[in-house]
Amino acid sequence: MKIGVFGGTFDPIHNGHLKIAEAARAKLDLAEVYFVPAARTPMKGGSILPAEHRVEMVRLAIAPYPYFKLSTIEMERPGLSYTVDTINELHGKLGVENELFFILGWDSLAQFPRWREPARIIQIGRLVAVPRPGYPLPDKDALEVSVPGISERLIVLEKPALDISATEIRQRVAEGLSIRHLVPEAVAEYIKENRLYLR
Ligand code: ATP
């Protein structure tokens, strides 16, 4: 089976994430896409919401999609979360006969050479890079110099391009603005009920 893996802080999960995962699933005919909320990542500071809330919002957001799954694999591992460990473990758990496709935005692709063991990551799975407004597609030759072999393991999607970020959502909530068009209804409700992201 072809299986998608979509890691993120999901603080909170938003419609951009869902559309991206759906685009990758449809384009590559993925049987399932695993959403993997990060515990603590080396890329983002310490001020992310506790994992329980982020996990719960992912659960609510993906509930209507039978082929979207939640993996709490990073919550179960102590210390910082590294993608290489996550996809290595998932590959083993799901069965090594499955082909993994790691979904990420063009902004994250630009950072990819600085992740831990990028060469190992592209050995285990392929990368699916989705456009993100405001971020150009990283130069493929430069990527190839930093991570030899990446060109053959990289699938670049040209659609969709959605200008939504979790940062904008957190700011809007703090300012008392509506986020109903940016996140699934159940996530908006959860944020409201739990009084998340208020100043
Ligand atoms: P923040 O604003 O807090 O940095 P975010 O919206 O970037 O959050 P993350 O959970 O950090 O969300 O993102 C997880 C993955 O989804 C990353 O690979 C990121 O590149 C990608 N991603 C998030 N939003 C978009 C978007 N609108 N278009 C394309 N990729 C996106």
Short mmCIF file of C-alpha atoms and ligand atoms in Angstrom, two decimals:
data_model
loop_
_atom_site.label_atom_id
_atom_site.label_comp_id
_atom_site.label_asym_id
_atom_site.label_seq_id
_atom_site.Cartn_x
_atom_site.Cartn_y
_atom_site.Cartn_z
CA MET A 1 0.00 0.00 0.00
CA LYS A 2 0.99 3.60 -0.54
CA ILE A 3 0.66 5.47 2.75
CA GLY A 4 0.97 9.20 3.43
CA VAL A 5 2.60 10.58 6.56
CA PHE A 6 1.87 14.18 7.49
CA GLY A 7 3.77 15.59 10.46
CA GLY A 8 3.16 18.97 12.01
CA THR A 9 2.70 20.87 15.22
CA PHE A 10 -0.98 21.27 14.30
CA ASP A 11 -1.30 24.17 16.72
CA PRO A 12 -4.09 24.13 15.63
CA ILE A 13 -4.82 21.88 12.64
CA HIS A 14 -6.46 23.97 9.89
CA ASN A 15 -8.25 23.65 6.55
CA GLY A 16 -4.91 24.12 4.75
CA HIS A 17 -3.59 20.92 6.35
CA LEU A 18 -6.72 18.97 5.42
CA LYS A 19 -6.73 20.19 1.80
CA ILE A 20 -3.04 19.40 1.38
CA ALA A 21 -3.43 15.89 2.76
CA GLU A 22 -6.46 15.33 0.54
CA ALA A 23 -4.63 16.64 -2.55
CA ALA A 24 -1.67 14.34 -1.91
CA ARG A 25 -3.97 11.38 -1.25
CA ALA A 26 -5.93 11.90 -4.46
CA LYS A 27 -2.92 12.65 -6.65
CA LEU A 28 -0.81 9.72 -5.46
CA ASP A 29 -3.66 7.34 -4.77
CA LEU A 30 -2.63 6.90 -1.13
CA ALA A 31 -4.63 4.31 0.80
CA GLU A 32 -4.27 6.21 4.08
CA VAL A 33 -2.72 9.38 5.41
CA TYR A 34 -1.35 9.40 8.97
CA PHE A 35 -1.42 12.75 10.75
CA VAL A 36 1.43 12.82 13.25
CA PRO A 37 1.29 15.66 15.78
CA ALA A 38 4.77 16.58 17.00
CA ALA A 39 5.59 16.34 20.69
CA ARG A 40 8.37 18.91 20.93
CA THR A 41 10.23 19.79 17.78
CA PRO A 42 13.69 21.25 17.40
CA MET A 43 12.25 23.64 14.78
CA LYS A 44 9.71 25.48 16.92
CA GLY A 45 10.10 27.20 20.27
CA GLY A 46 8.68 25.96 23.53
CA SER A 47 5.44 27.90 23.42
CA ILE A 48 3.27 25.36 21.63
CA LEU A 49 0.02 24.15 23.12
CA PRO A 50 0.15 20.94 25.24
CA ALA A 51 0.01 17.85 23.06
CA GLU A 52 -3.37 16.66 24.44
CA HIS A 53 -5.19 19.65 22.94
CA ARG A 54 -3.39 19.46 19.58
CA VAL A 55 -4.03 15.72 19.33
CA GLU A 56 -7.70 16.15 20.19
CA MET A 57 -8.14 18.83 17.53
CA VAL A 58 -6.53 16.56 14.91
CA ARG A 59 -8.86 13.76 15.99
CA LEU A 60 -11.91 16.01 15.58
CA ALA A 61 -10.74 17.44 12.24
CA ILE A 62 -10.03 14.11 10.54
CA ALA A 63 -13.07 12.24 11.91
CA PRO A 64 -15.15 12.77 8.72
CA TYR A 65 -12.41 11.28 6.50
CA PRO A 66 -12.18 7.47 6.69
CA TYR A 67 -8.70 7.32 5.12
CA PHE A 68 -7.18 9.90 7.47
CA LYS A 69 -5.63 8.40 10.60
CA LEU A 70 -4.06 9.79 13.75
CA SER A 71 -0.70 8.61 14.99
CA THR A 72 0.44 9.59 18.47
CA ILE A 73 3.80 7.93 17.92
CA GLU A 74 5.68 11.14 18.78
CA MET A 75 3.84 11.53 22.08
CA GLU A 76 4.97 8.08 23.10
CA ARG A 77 8.65 8.83 22.55
CA PRO A 78 10.46 10.97 25.12
CA GLY A 79 12.53 14.01 24.15
CA LEU A 80 12.53 16.03 20.96
CA SER A 81 10.70 14.72 17.88
CA TYR A 82 12.76 14.03 14.80
CA THR A 83 11.07 13.06 11.55
CA VAL A 84 13.69 10.44 10.80
CA ASP A 85 12.79 8.53 13.99
CA THR A 86 9.07 8.94 13.33
CA ILE A 87 9.00 7.61 9.81
CA ASN A 88 11.45 4.87 10.67
CA GLU A 89 9.18 3.69 13.49
CA LEU A 90 6.00 4.08 11.41
CA HIS A 91 7.56 2.14 8.56
CA GLY A 92 8.28 -0.73 10.93
CA LYS A 93 4.85 -0.59 12.60
CA LEU A 94 2.80 -0.35 9.39
CA GLY A 95 4.86 -3.02 7.64
CA VAL A 96 7.97 -2.49 5.55
CA GLU A 97 6.16 -3.68 2.41
CA ASN A 98 4.22 -0.38 2.44
CA GLU A 99 5.57 2.61 0.58
CA LEU A 100 5.65 5.81 2.67
CA PHE A 101 5.11 9.33 1.32
CA PHE A 102 6.06 12.14 3.64
CA ILE A 103 3.92 15.21 2.95
CA LEU A 104 5.33 18.68 3.62
CA GLY A 105 4.94 22.29 2.46
CA TRP A 106 7.44 24.03 0.19
CA ASP A 107 8.47 26.12 3.23
CA SER A 108 9.42 22.94 5.08
CA LEU A 109 11.14 21.50 2.01
CA ALA A 110 13.50 24.50 2.07
CA GLN A 111 14.48 23.52 5.64
CA PHE A 112 14.71 19.82 4.85
CA PRO A 113 18.52 19.66 4.35
CA ARG A 114 18.90 20.92 7.94
CA TRP A 115 16.68 18.23 9.43
CA ARG A 116 18.31 15.30 11.21
CA GLU A 117 19.49 12.61 8.76
CA PRO A 118 17.72 13.81 5.60
CA ALA A 119 19.51 11.14 3.54
CA ARG A 120 18.03 8.43 5.74
CA ILE A 121 14.54 9.98 5.53
CA ILE A 122 14.51 9.79 1.71
CA GLN A 123 15.76 6.22 1.93
CA ILE A 124 12.75 5.20 3.99
CA GLY A 125 10.11 7.16 2.09
CA ARG A 126 9.47 9.65 -0.66
CA LEU A 127 8.74 13.34 -0.13
CA VAL A 128 5.61 15.04 -1.43
CA ALA A 129 6.04 18.82 -1.45
CA VAL A 130 2.94 21.00 -1.60
CA PRO A 131 3.01 24.70 -2.54
CA ARG A 132 2.57 27.31 0.13
CA PRO A 133 1.78 30.92 -0.83
CA GLY A 134 4.71 33.20 -0.05
CA TYR A 135 7.31 30.45 -0.33
CA PRO A 136 9.03 29.63 -3.64
CA LEU A 137 9.79 26.07 -4.68
CA PRO A 138 13.33 25.48 -3.38
CA ASP A 139 15.98 25.15 -6.09
CA LYS A 140 16.23 21.46 -6.96
CA ASP A 141 19.93 21.59 -7.90
CA ALA A 142 20.79 23.18 -4.57
CA LEU A 143 18.71 20.56 -2.74
CA GLU A 144 20.51 17.82 -4.67
CA VAL A 145 23.89 19.22 -3.59
CA SER A 146 22.81 19.22 0.06
CA VAL A 147 20.99 15.89 -0.02
CA PRO A 148 22.30 13.73 -2.88
CA GLY A 149 19.60 11.55 -4.42
CA ILE A 150 16.72 13.77 -3.31
CA SER A 151 15.57 14.62 -6.86
CA GLU A 152 14.58 11.02 -7.49
CA ARG A 153 12.69 10.80 -4.21
CA LEU A 154 10.84 14.10 -4.42
CA ILE A 155 7.36 14.60 -5.85
CA VAL A 156 6.39 18.24 -6.30
CA LEU A 157 2.71 19.12 -6.42
CA GLU A 158 1.66 22.41 -8.02
CA LYS A 159 -1.73 22.57 -6.28
CA PRO A 160 -3.39 23.46 -3.97
CA ALA A 161 -2.04 26.80 -2.75
CA LEU A 162 -3.83 27.87 0.39
CA ASP A 163 -2.81 30.91 2.33
CA ILE A 164 -3.65 29.63 5.80
CA SER A 165 -1.30 29.31 8.76
CA ALA A 166 -1.74 28.24 12.35
CA THR A 167 0.02 31.45 13.37
CA GLU A 168 -2.71 33.53 11.72
CA ILE A 169 -5.39 31.45 13.45
CA ARG A 170 -3.82 31.89 16.90
CA GLN A 171 -3.58 35.63 16.30
CA ARG A 172 -7.19 35.90 15.14
CA VAL A 173 -8.45 34.05 18.23
CA ALA A 174 -6.39 36.30 20.49
CA GLU A 175 -7.91 39.33 18.76
CA GLY A 176 -11.45 37.97 19.08
CA LEU A 177 -11.86 37.47 15.31
CA SER A 178 -13.71 34.58 13.68
CA ILE A 179 -11.77 31.53 12.49
CA ARG A 180 -14.77 29.57 11.19
CA HIS A 181 -13.61 29.76 7.57
CA LEU A 182 -10.10 28.57 8.49
CA VAL A 183 -10.67 25.45 10.60
CA PRO A 184 -13.32 22.71 10.69
CA GLU A 185 -16.40 23.60 12.75
CA ALA A 186 -15.55 21.02 15.44
CA VAL A 187 -12.08 22.53 15.87
CA ALA A 188 -13.48 26.06 16.17
CA GLU A 189 -15.87 24.77 18.86
CA TYR A 190 -13.07 22.98 20.71
CA ILE A 191 -10.93 26.12 20.73
CA LYS A 192 -13.84 28.15 22.06
CA GLU A 193 -14.89 25.66 24.74
CA ASN A 194 -11.37 25.22 26.04
CA ARG A 195 -10.58 28.92 25.79
CA LEU A 196 -7.43 28.23 23.78
CA TYR A 197 -5.17 30.91 22.28
CA LEU A 198 -6.69 33.75 24.29
CA ARG A 199 -4.21 36.35 25.46
P1 ATP B 1 2.65 27.80 12.23
O1 ATP B 1 1.93 28.95 11.59
O2 ATP B 1 2.42 27.68 13.70
O3 ATP B 1 4.11 27.75 11.86
P2 ATP B 1 1.69 25.91 10.21
O4 ATP B 1 0.41 26.50 9.73
O5 ATP B 1 2.92 26.10 9.35
O6 ATP B 1 1.99 26.44 11.68
P3 ATP B 1 2.43 23.20 10.92
O7 ATP B 1 1.67 22.29 11.78
O8 ATP B 1 3.69 23.75 11.44
O9 ATP B 1 1.42 24.40 10.49
O10 ATP B 1 2.67 22.56 9.48
C1 ATP B 1 2.82 21.19 9.26
C2 ATP B 1 3.17 20.97 7.81
O11 ATP B 1 2.15 21.50 6.97
C3 ATP B 1 4.47 21.63 7.34
O12 ATP B 1 5.11 20.76 6.43
C4 ATP B 1 4.00 22.87 6.60
O13 ATP B 1 4.90 23.22 5.58
C5 ATP B 1 2.69 22.40 6.02
N1 ATP B 1 1.70 23.47 5.84
C6 ATP B 1 0.98 24.10 6.80
N2 ATP B 1 0.14 25.00 6.27
C7 ATP B 1 0.34 24.96 4.94
C8 ATP B 1 -0.23 25.66 3.81
N3 ATP B 1 -1.16 26.60 3.96
N4 ATP B 1 0.22 25.33 2.57
C9 ATP B 1 1.16 24.36 2.41
N5 ATP B 1 1.73 23.66 3.41
C10 ATP B 1 1.34 23.96 4.65
#
